[in-house]
Every structure is written in structure tokens, then in C-alpha cells.
XYZ file of C-alpha atoms in Angstrom:
420
model
C -0.004 0.008 -0.019
C 2.803 2.284 0.867
C 4.653 1.484 -2.413
C 1.535 2.318 -4.486
C 1.152 5.671 -2.788
C 4.805 6.552 -3.431
C 4.465 5.674 -7.094
C 1.320 7.816 -7.538
C 2.995 10.703 -5.757
C 6.123 10.415 -7.927
C 4.053 10.427 -11.195
C 2.012 13.379 -10.086
C 5.192 15.424 -9.253
C 6.785 14.462 -12.577
C 3.871 15.473 -14.743
C 2.868 18.573 -12.888
C 5.734 20.796 -14.220
C 6.003 19.399 -17.857
C 4.899 21.666 -20.731
C 2.622 20.188 -23.435
C 4.532 19.268 -26.659
C 3.776 21.652 -29.609
C 4.662 21.092 -33.253
C 5.575 24.350 -35.236
C 4.830 24.774 -38.954
C 5.701 27.285 -41.641
C 2.096 28.403 -41.639
C 2.690 29.818 -38.177
C 5.471 32.005 -39.516
C 3.299 33.088 -42.390
C 0.482 33.968 -40.099
C 2.859 35.922 -37.811
C 4.200 37.918 -40.792
C 0.611 38.467 -41.859
C 1.398 37.558 -45.381
C -1.927 35.911 -46.162
C -3.938 39.005 -45.390
C -1.713 41.997 -46.077
C -2.188 44.147 -49.049
C -0.238 43.554 -52.279
C 1.174 47.012 -51.954
C 3.988 45.617 -49.831
C 5.138 43.641 -52.898
C 5.724 46.836 -54.878
C 7.216 49.265 -52.268
C 10.820 49.436 -51.362
C 11.360 47.991 -47.835
C 13.265 50.903 -46.406
C 13.075 52.159 -42.888
C 14.794 55.442 -43.783
C 13.740 56.887 -47.127
C 16.946 58.887 -47.382
C 19.208 55.833 -47.422
C 19.229 53.625 -50.556
C 18.567 49.932 -50.326
C 21.589 47.784 -51.165
C 21.148 44.743 -53.406
C 24.119 42.367 -53.617
C 24.358 40.227 -56.727
C 26.237 37.039 -57.599
C 26.753 35.831 -61.149
C 27.573 32.334 -62.497
C 27.878 31.502 -66.203
C 26.675 28.016 -66.954
C 26.817 27.719 -70.771
C 27.532 29.545 -73.987
C 24.712 28.178 -76.190
C 25.280 29.914 -79.482
C 27.229 32.720 -81.245
C 25.765 34.006 -84.503
C 28.348 36.104 -86.338
C 25.996 37.308 -89.056
C 23.435 38.679 -86.545
C 26.070 39.740 -83.934
C 24.214 37.949 -81.157
C 25.288 35.647 -78.316
C 23.104 33.344 -76.256
C 24.159 32.741 -72.618
C 22.717 30.589 -69.929
C 23.561 31.947 -66.464
C 22.349 31.975 -62.893
C 21.831 35.266 -61.080
C 21.590 35.403 -57.259
C 20.354 38.563 -55.502
C 20.319 39.343 -51.835
C 18.776 42.269 -49.930
C 17.272 43.224 -46.584
C 13.739 43.763 -45.534
C 13.401 44.825 -41.866
C 9.567 44.588 -42.103
C 9.776 40.740 -42.491
C 11.536 39.477 -39.362
C 10.707 36.979 -36.562
C 12.316 35.306 -33.574
C 13.219 31.697 -34.396
C 12.801 30.658 -30.745
C 9.138 31.483 -30.970
C 8.672 29.068 -33.846
C 10.693 26.005 -32.884
C 13.938 27.532 -34.351
C 12.439 27.976 -37.830
C 14.780 30.520 -39.339
C 14.022 30.232 -43.072
C 10.844 30.288 -45.132
C 10.524 29.949 -48.945
C 7.869 32.196 -50.375
C 6.611 33.246 -53.850
C 8.526 36.127 -55.443
C 5.447 38.355 -55.501
C 4.895 38.074 -51.832
C 7.329 40.815 -50.950
C 9.254 43.373 -52.903
C 12.007 42.020 -55.182
C 14.484 43.931 -57.385
C 13.086 44.560 -60.912
C 16.124 44.065 -63.055
C 16.711 45.038 -66.667
C 19.365 43.714 -69.064
C 20.737 46.339 -71.469
C 21.898 44.083 -74.251
C 18.966 41.651 -74.242
C 17.250 41.098 -77.526
C 15.476 37.806 -76.801
C 15.316 35.186 -74.109
C 13.215 33.074 -71.831
C 12.077 34.199 -68.381
C 12.835 32.083 -65.341
C 10.206 29.724 -63.999
C 11.741 29.712 -60.509
C 9.480 32.392 -58.965
C 10.459 31.743 -55.350
C 12.752 33.392 -52.820
C 14.198 32.443 -49.453
C 13.339 34.613 -46.459
C 15.543 34.504 -43.343
C 14.422 35.378 -39.830
C 16.549 38.565 -39.767
C 14.861 39.926 -42.840
C 17.525 38.802 -45.379
C 15.965 37.876 -48.782
C 17.762 35.694 -51.290
C 16.454 35.008 -54.797
C 18.240 32.768 -57.337
C 17.003 32.762 -60.943
C 18.358 31.059 -64.032
C 18.333 33.013 -67.339
C 18.631 32.012 -71.001
C 19.245 35.289 -72.723
C 20.233 36.269 -76.325
C 22.365 39.410 -76.189
C 23.602 41.753 -78.823
C 27.409 41.812 -78.880
C 29.881 43.594 -81.113
C 31.868 40.580 -82.486
C 35.285 41.580 -83.838
C 36.090 38.919 -86.362
C 39.388 40.343 -87.683
C 41.320 37.212 -86.644
C 38.595 34.712 -87.337
C 38.825 31.769 -86.549
C 41.644 32.561 -84.081
C 39.589 35.301 -82.342
C 38.690 36.101 -78.749
C 35.348 37.889 -78.129
C 34.255 40.053 -75.239
C 30.597 40.520 -74.518
C 28.960 42.730 -71.898
C 25.973 41.758 -69.762
C 24.737 44.865 -68.051
C 22.144 44.576 -65.241
C 20.299 47.605 -63.850
C 16.992 48.665 -62.294
C 15.662 51.822 -63.977
C 12.621 52.037 -61.703
C 14.699 53.155 -58.690
C 17.402 55.836 -58.828
C 20.770 54.963 -57.351
C 21.203 57.929 -55.081
C 17.840 57.748 -53.317
C 16.412 54.282 -53.639
C 18.565 51.391 -54.842
C 22.250 50.539 -55.151
C 23.407 47.372 -56.891
C 26.706 45.775 -55.939
C 28.498 42.521 -56.376
C 28.769 40.097 -53.462
C 31.974 38.310 -54.493
C 35.147 39.102 -56.372
C 35.433 38.341 -60.107
C 38.063 35.658 -59.468
C 35.662 33.785 -57.156
C 32.801 34.018 -59.743
C 35.165 32.872 -62.456
C 36.252 29.841 -60.462
C 32.657 28.934 -59.600
C 31.492 29.401 -63.254
C 34.271 27.213 -64.647
C 33.393 24.428 -62.195
C 29.737 24.395 -63.310
C 30.360 25.243 -67.016
C 28.435 22.673 -69.050
C 29.215 23.265 -72.705
C 32.330 22.005 -74.473
C 31.730 23.289 -77.959
C 33.136 25.832 -80.236
C 33.595 28.516 -77.552
C 35.723 28.447 -74.369
C 34.943 30.665 -71.356
C 38.219 32.407 -70.514
C 37.701 35.380 -68.185
C 35.149 37.388 -66.193
C 35.463 40.923 -65.021
C 32.972 43.272 -63.312
C 32.349 46.973 -63.751
C 30.129 48.941 -61.304
C 29.077 52.404 -62.408
C 26.173 54.850 -62.330
C 24.249 55.499 -65.555
C 22.604 58.903 -66.123
C 19.196 58.602 -67.869
C 16.390 61.166 -68.028
C 17.972 63.386 -65.344
C 18.337 60.424 -63.059
C 21.245 58.294 -61.925
C 20.822 54.505 -61.871
C 23.056 51.815 -60.521
C 24.471 49.424 -63.167
C 26.583 46.225 -62.810
C 28.284 44.984 -66.016
C 29.707 41.517 -66.289
C 32.327 41.442 -69.005
C 32.520 37.880 -70.400
C 35.586 36.902 -72.464
C 35.463 33.737 -74.583
C 37.887 32.182 -77.023
C 36.970 30.259 -80.185
C 38.264 26.791 -80.774
C 39.523 26.989 -84.381
C 40.076 23.230 -85.111
C 36.927 22.773 -87.211
C 37.590 25.797 -89.364
C 41.228 24.975 -89.813
C 40.341 21.397 -90.974
C 37.424 22.474 -93.217
C 38.621 25.795 -94.708
C 42.237 26.736 -94.222
C 44.013 23.395 -94.739
C 41.969 22.515 -97.946
C 42.767 25.955 -99.357
C 46.423 25.536 -98.601
C 46.387 22.041 -100.169
C 44.728 23.407 -103.295
C 47.282 26.158 -103.568
C 50.203 23.720 -103.090
C 48.628 21.624 -105.874
C 48.459 24.730 -108.021
C 52.153 25.399 -107.428
C 52.988 21.762 -108.212
C 51.143 22.077 -111.500
C 52.864 25.383 -112.235
C 56.331 23.862 -111.725
C 55.408 20.537 -113.297
C 56.899 19.174 -116.520
C 53.542 18.935 -118.379
C 52.612 21.077 -121.338
C 51.307 24.535 -120.960
C 47.913 23.609 -122.314
C 47.515 20.926 -119.663
C 48.662 23.308 -116.937
C 45.859 25.732 -117.861
C 43.222 22.988 -117.551
C 44.478 21.868 -114.157
C 44.750 25.432 -112.816
C 41.223 26.306 -113.790
C 39.895 23.193 -112.086
C 41.756 24.155 -108.894
C 40.380 27.671 -108.996
C 36.749 26.229 -109.155
C 37.472 24.139 -106.070
C 38.774 27.070 -104.189
C 35.715 29.193 -105.047
C 33.441 26.526 -103.425
C 35.319 26.972 -100.145
C 34.877 30.767 -100.432
C 31.138 30.298 -100.733
C 31.167 28.272 -97.461
C 33.109 31.049 -95.762
C 30.687 33.695 -97.047
C 27.821 31.939 -95.295
C 29.549 32.174 -91.916
C 30.935 35.680 -91.742
C 28.811 38.762 -91.174
C 27.859 40.847 -94.162
C 29.416 44.066 -92.966
C 32.462 44.998 -90.837
C 34.841 47.889 -90.524
C 37.883 45.806 -91.600
C 37.892 42.620 -93.698
C 38.904 39.593 -91.633
C 42.284 38.037 -92.147
C 40.722 34.813 -93.440
C 38.997 36.897 -96.203
C 42.346 38.429 -97.150
C 43.768 34.926 -97.143
C 41.137 33.480 -99.469
C 41.235 36.484 -101.777
C 45.072 36.481 -101.882
C 45.280 32.783 -102.699
C 42.517 33.208 -105.384
C 44.451 36.092 -106.975
C 47.724 34.124 -106.882
C 45.969 31.283 -108.646
C 44.625 33.651 -111.261
C 48.101 35.123 -111.627
C 49.506 31.601 -112.201
C 46.984 31.065 -115.004
C 47.854 34.399 -116.616
C 51.588 33.463 -116.414
C 50.898 30.230 -118.127
C 48.809 32.020 -120.807
C 51.633 34.500 -121.362
C 54.223 31.718 -121.699
C 51.937 29.844 -124.150
C 51.521 33.015 -126.171
C 55.308 33.596 -126.283
C 55.842 29.961 -127.317
C 53.367 30.200 -130.180
C 54.843 33.635 -131.185
C 58.299 32.059 -131.265
C 57.100 29.115 -133.421
C 55.431 31.481 -135.892
C 58.549 33.580 -136.102
C 60.724 30.526 -136.548
C 58.409 29.224 -139.263
C 58.508 32.561 -141.157
C 62.292 32.667 -140.834
C 62.768 29.194 -142.188
C 60.437 29.986 -145.100
C 62.406 33.142 -145.846
C 65.681 31.191 -145.757
C 64.369 28.586 -148.216
C 63.300 31.337 -150.630
C 66.720 32.971 -150.422
C 68.509 29.644 -151.089
C 66.331 28.956 -154.188
C 66.878 32.428 -155.542
C 70.670 32.241 -155.034
C 70.714 28.791 -156.790
C 68.744 30.162 -159.794
C 71.028 33.107 -160.082
C 74.121 30.765 -160.090
C 72.607 28.615 -162.911
C 71.754 31.627 -164.967
C 75.268 33.046 -164.558
C 76.920 29.774 -165.601
C 74.689 29.467 -168.650
C 75.483 32.974 -169.815
C 79.265 32.227 -169.552
C 78.970 29.134 -171.739
C 76.963 30.984 -174.316
C 79.690 33.519 -174.784
C 82.458 30.930 -175.078
C 83.158 28.231 -177.654
C 81.289 24.987 -177.154
C 84.455 22.846 -176.950
C 84.181 22.504 -173.100
C 81.331 20.504 -171.726
C 78.621 22.256 -169.824
C 78.819 21.730 -166.063
C 75.462 21.362 -164.439
C 74.906 22.314 -160.858
C 75.086 19.571 -158.250
C 71.960 17.543 -157.935
C 69.908 17.466 -154.865
C 70.090 14.316 -152.913
C 67.764 11.733 -154.390
C 64.872 10.017 -152.798
C 67.047 7.144 -151.638
C 69.452 9.424 -149.768
C 68.249 10.469 -146.350
C 67.787 14.139 -145.828
C 69.608 15.856 -142.926
C 67.221 16.209 -139.944
C 66.084 19.739 -139.410
C 66.262 20.805 -135.691
C 63.767 23.535 -134.889
C 65.679 26.380 -133.299
C 64.258 27.388 -129.898
C 63.981 30.841 -128.635
C 66.736 31.237 -125.954
C 64.647 33.978 -124.269
C 61.637 31.692 -123.568
C 63.213 29.354 -120.886
C 64.702 32.353 -119.074
C 61.321 34.119 -119.067
C 59.623 30.971 -117.743
C 62.055 30.674 -114.872
C 61.728 34.348 -113.990
C 57.869 34.103 -113.859
C 57.870 30.884 -111.842
C 60.374 31.984 -109.182
C 58.836 35.463 -108.851
C 55.473 33.741 -108.303
C 56.982 31.467 -105.722
C 58.643 34.253 -103.745
C 55.495 36.311 -103.941
C 53.545 33.503 -102.471
C 56.006 33.063 -99.575
C 55.783 36.806 -98.807
C 51.972 36.755 -98.809
C 51.712 33.700 -96.507
C 54.286 35.250 -94.155
C 52.180 38.363 -93.832
C 48.999 36.299 -93.217
C 50.706 34.292 -90.485
C 51.923 37.502 -88.819
C 48.469 39.003 -88.771
C 46.849 35.878 -87.363
C 49.475 35.494 -84.588
C 49.761 39.145 -83.588
């Protein structure tokens, strides 16, 4: 009996001071913040306690992929992630009152969020991630992915060995920088660069090489607005263009030089050279479909194609000139041989007439000596070697070697321009 009394007394003392167990939820935090019933005006007004001090928005940038670069349209498509962080002192709570709940995820339109504008944007898809994280101390954090097509001034002078730099400028033109909103970066460019390279997804034509940040104030309509510009540097991988355009063009030109210095006849050289020029023109059509229609300076690769094309045309003209000189020499040699034959015949006739007249004036006791007979049909005639113009081989060598050294000079200049 005594043991039972002691057990009941111990149980009563143990349960008398215990607090009832209570399970906290995110709804309690929402009800405390009065989000479900407050007016939507709070989602459009800057959360500032002092209207004279601007609200500071810290941004973080991470480049995920370079999707496309269109040289003809001068546009670049990036896929990147933008993280923004700001303070709202009107949305705070004590985590101890809500079972240590210190973070709530809410829709973006619940509270005010920075309305951003991208200067260079011409097209793109808006983010479907319309949520932000709210901390108990009023710190807001919103992360949004963007797929944006930007206009970029692509300098293709050294195509395909070029490096491009494109700007991505983010601003908020609804809130002036001095009174309302200031945009700054949260991390250094080196940290963002390292983070971007670790998450970079594409391994295509373009390689992400560098990232720099410029913070400045833009004046627009008598107002000053805060702007953050991310300068993205990227380098083209030229392997495909070298294999498809440059090497075939060099191979065709080497073939043209081999034909020019070859031992074949001039007529066959012309046929081969014209066929090589047609093949080179097809590669030029492919290049024309890639490069933009207008630029301040012609790209080096255009000068390379045009120069090789002109050198091939020059080789054809040299061959035509040599062929013309050869035919001219043959016609002159033929006319000279015909003139020599006529002179020999005339001299022989004069000798016969002179000898006949001498015999007529003398007595007929001496026999008449006839001129030597020409070799008969049975006697083989002396082979006639066509004399060649000694100037023609010298002219051919001069043209060939001048064309060769001109080609070396041209390719040296192109190499210097591409490597500089």
C-alpha cells in the first residue's frame, strides 16, 4: 500500500511541471508575418526604414553555358544564374518563438524584389523559378536562371583565331541609385570565375576564359541609376575551321604550285589550274555563309582566301603568257625558215643563170657543167632541228620563281596578322 502511494505521488510530481509538446509549422511563420492577409502594396514598395538611405542589393553571377554565337546577326546566347540578396526589416521573426524555424521559402510576388533590366537583351526566356528564401533577420535571397540572347559587337578580324568580349549589364531603372537602390557584387570576379568554370556545361566551339565586373552609375532622363556590367571573355576553338577551310585551301594552292612547276605542257597546266580555282571558289562560298555581311575591316581569313585566289589567277595568266610567247616564237621561226628557203632557191637560180650565160659567150669545146643535184629520194635528208627561242626558258624561270617568292611573302604576312 505504501509502495503504491509513493508511485502515484512520484508520477504526479513528474507530470505537474511538464509543458505540453507543440509542433511548429511554416504556416505559423506566415500567419505571424501576416502575409496571407496583407495588401499587395507591400510587394511593390521598397522595404526601407529610412527613405533617405538607398537599399543595397548584392548580386552574384555564374555563367553556366555559351549556347550559340551568330556572327551574321552579332548575337550571343548565354545561360547563367543570377543570385540577389537584400534586406527587408519589415519581415523578421524570432526563431525561438517558432521551434527555431529561421528560413521560409515564399513566392517572389509576396514581398518586394528587385526589378532588373538587361541592357543588351534582344531575346530570351524568363525564369520559371518564382520563389525566394526569407531568413528570420529579414534577409531575402532569390536565385534565378536566365537564358538570354544578347547583342554583342563581335570583332572577327582574326577569325577563326579570335577572342570575343561581350557585356551583360544589369540595372533597375525604376529606382534611382542615389535615393532608392544601389546594386553591388557580393563576391570578387576571381571567385565568380572559379565557380563558373566548375559548373560550365558546354564544351563546344567557344571556351569561357575570363570574367570581369564593372560597377558604375548611368545617367538617364535626369536620373542616376546603378548598373553592374559583367564582361565575359570567350575564345573560339578553331580546329573545325582549320580542317574544313584553311587546310583545304592551302592544299589546293600547293597543288596549283606543283602544276605550275610541273613538266607537263602549258595547255594541260591551264586545264588543271582552272579546275583548282573552281574548287577554291566553293570553299569561299562556305566562308561567305559564316561571316557577317558588314564589318569595318575585312577579316584576315577573307584576305587569305582573296590572296590565294588572286595568286591562282596570276599563275593562270603567267601560263597564258608563256603559251603566247611559245606560239609567237614558233610562228617567227616558221617565217624565218620559209624566208631562208626562198633565199637559197633564188641564189641557186642566179648561179645557174650566170653559168649558162658564160657558156653561151664561149666556144662549145668545153662540156657544160650542171649544178650539183639535190640528194635523191634514196638518200636520207639531214634532220632539221627547230631552233628554240633562248629567251623563252629564261622568261619561264623568271615568272615561276617570282610567283613562288610572292607566295612566300603573302603567306608570311597572313601568319603574322593571325599570330599578332
